[in-house]
Amino acid sequence: MEKYERISELQLKLSELRKSKTIGFVPTMGALHQGHLSLIDKCKSMCNITVASIFVNPTQFNDKNDYRRYPRTLEKDGEILEKAGCDIVFVPSEKEIYPETDERIFDFGELDKVMEGKFRQGHFNGVAQVVSRLFDIVNPDKAFFGQKDFQQVSIIKNMVKQLNLTTEIVVCPIVREQDGLAMSSRNMLLSDNQRKEAINISQALFYAKQQAPGTPVNEIRDEAIRRINSSPELKVEYLEIVDANTLQTVSGWDDATEIFACVAVQAGKIRLIDNVQLK
Ligand code: PAF
């Protein structure tokens, strides 16, 4: 695996490779786990060259402490990527990505007014800034994202449309721990007790899936929230049952063709998200 820190050197290498090979891209913020590896595997199966990036993007953190606390395990990440067969890793500095302050403001209509967008003001603008910048640098044929960040996927697809980019967005399924907890870089920050109780998040979503579509939407939502909040360490920030296309809440099962339950939970200072398709 080759490692690049400078855009100019990475682009020189990629322009050579692009003559005969397809380029796949897996952007990450590091602290890699099986979820990321599933993206690398998918990328390797669909593209000739797999490029991963590791950059903890400051502009997508609305909470400075969250940015400070975000796990950074660069050396281990390098070993994991190497073992997974990643071809190139791009590890830029903040100055390399943002030589000047990125002032761009994206308009995502209603997509970023709900759920994560409502509770993490400016988060998706920061995601769009960094992903568009990385796409501009890598110019991948395909880019791979996890379904766990359900709303992020919608935002990125919308951004690709707005900017007329040709990169195809490939969405990969959530990878879960054996007990059902969705894999996340933040899981390593949980205390033993928080980690034990965190299984209630996916269990509440699986309960919702079991009940749909026989039970009214609001009843399922209220009961799923109650189940999570019954754990002393957990507090639901939001649990919404939404139309997968518009991300707006539905009130009945006929309101949309694809319906997801999306949840964000505070486990002490750690924020966890998860989702499951109900219809
Ligand atoms: O999902 C993530 O890890 C980040 O939001 C991303 C897409 C790498 C942008 O910083």
Coordinates of N, CA, C and O and ligand atoms in Angstrom, one line a residue, residues 27-30 36 53 55-57 60 70 123 126-127 130-131 134 145 149 152 156, ligand 1:
P27 N -13.8 7.2 1.6 CA -13.4 8.2 2.5 C -13.7 7.8 4.0 O -14.8 7.3 4.2
T28 N -12.8 8.1 4.9 CA -13.0 7.7 6.3 C -12.4 8.8 7.2 O -11.6 9.6 6.8
M29 N -12.8 8.7 8.5 CA -12.2 9.5 9.5 C -11.3 8.7 10.4 O -11.0 9.1 11.5
G30 N -10.9 7.5 9.9 CA -10.0 6.6 10.7 C -10.8 5.9 11.8 O -12.0 5.8 11.7
H36 N -15.8 -0.3 8.1 CA -15.0 0.3 7.1 C -14.4 -0.8 6.2 O -14.3 -0.7 5.0
S53 N -9.2 7.3 2.3 CA -8.6 8.5 2.9 C -8.9 8.5 4.4 O -9.9 7.9 4.8
F55 N -9.1 11.3 7.3 CA -9.0 12.7 7.7 C -10.2 13.0 8.6 O -11.4 12.9 8.3
V56 N -9.9 13.4 9.8 CA -10.9 13.8 10.8 C -11.3 15.3 10.5 O -10.5 16.2 10.7
N57 N -12.4 15.4 9.8 CA -12.8 16.7 9.2 C -13.3 17.7 10.3 O -14.5 17.5 10.7
Q60 N -17.1 19.3 10.1 CA -18.4 18.6 10.3 C -18.7 18.4 11.7 O -19.7 17.7 12.0
Y70 N -12.7 12.6 19.3 CA -12.9 11.6 18.2 C -11.6 10.7 18.2 O -10.5 11.2 18.2
H123 N -23.5 20.3 10.5 CA -22.8 19.0 10.3 C -22.7 18.6 8.8 O -21.7 18.4 8.3
G126 N -20.6 20.7 6.5 CA -19.2 20.3 6.7 C -18.9 19.0 6.0 O -17.8 18.8 5.3
V127 N -19.8 18.0 6.0 CA -19.6 16.7 5.3 C -19.6 17.0 3.8 O -18.7 16.5 3.1
V130 N -16.2 18.6 2.8 CA -15.0 17.7 2.8 C -15.1 16.6 1.7 O -14.2 16.3 1.0
V131 N -16.4 16.1 1.5 CA -16.5 15.0 0.5 C -16.4 15.6 -0.9 O -15.7 15.0 -1.8
L134 N -12.7 16.1 -1.4 CA -12.0 14.8 -1.6 C -12.3 14.2 -3.0 O -11.4 13.7 -3.6
F145 N -20.0 4.2 0.8 CA -20.4 4.8 2.0 C -21.3 3.8 2.8 O -21.9 2.9 2.1
D149 N -24.8 5.6 8.2 CA -25.0 7.1 8.1 C -26.1 7.3 7.0 O -25.8 7.9 6.0
Q152 N -26.5 10.9 5.8 CA -25.3 11.3 5.1 C -25.3 10.8 3.7 O -25.0 11.6 2.8
I156 N -25.1 13.2 0.4 CA -24.0 13.0 -0.5 C -24.5 12.8 -1.9 O -24.0 13.3 -2.9
Ligands
PAF1 O1 -18.7 9.0 7.4 C1 -17.6 9.5 7.7 O2 -16.7 8.9 8.3 C2 -17.4 11.0 7.4 O3 -18.6 11.7 7.5 C3 -16.8 11.2 6.0 C4 -17.8 10.7 4.9 C5 -15.5 10.4 5.8 C6 -16.5 12.7 5.7 O4 -15.6 13.2 6.7

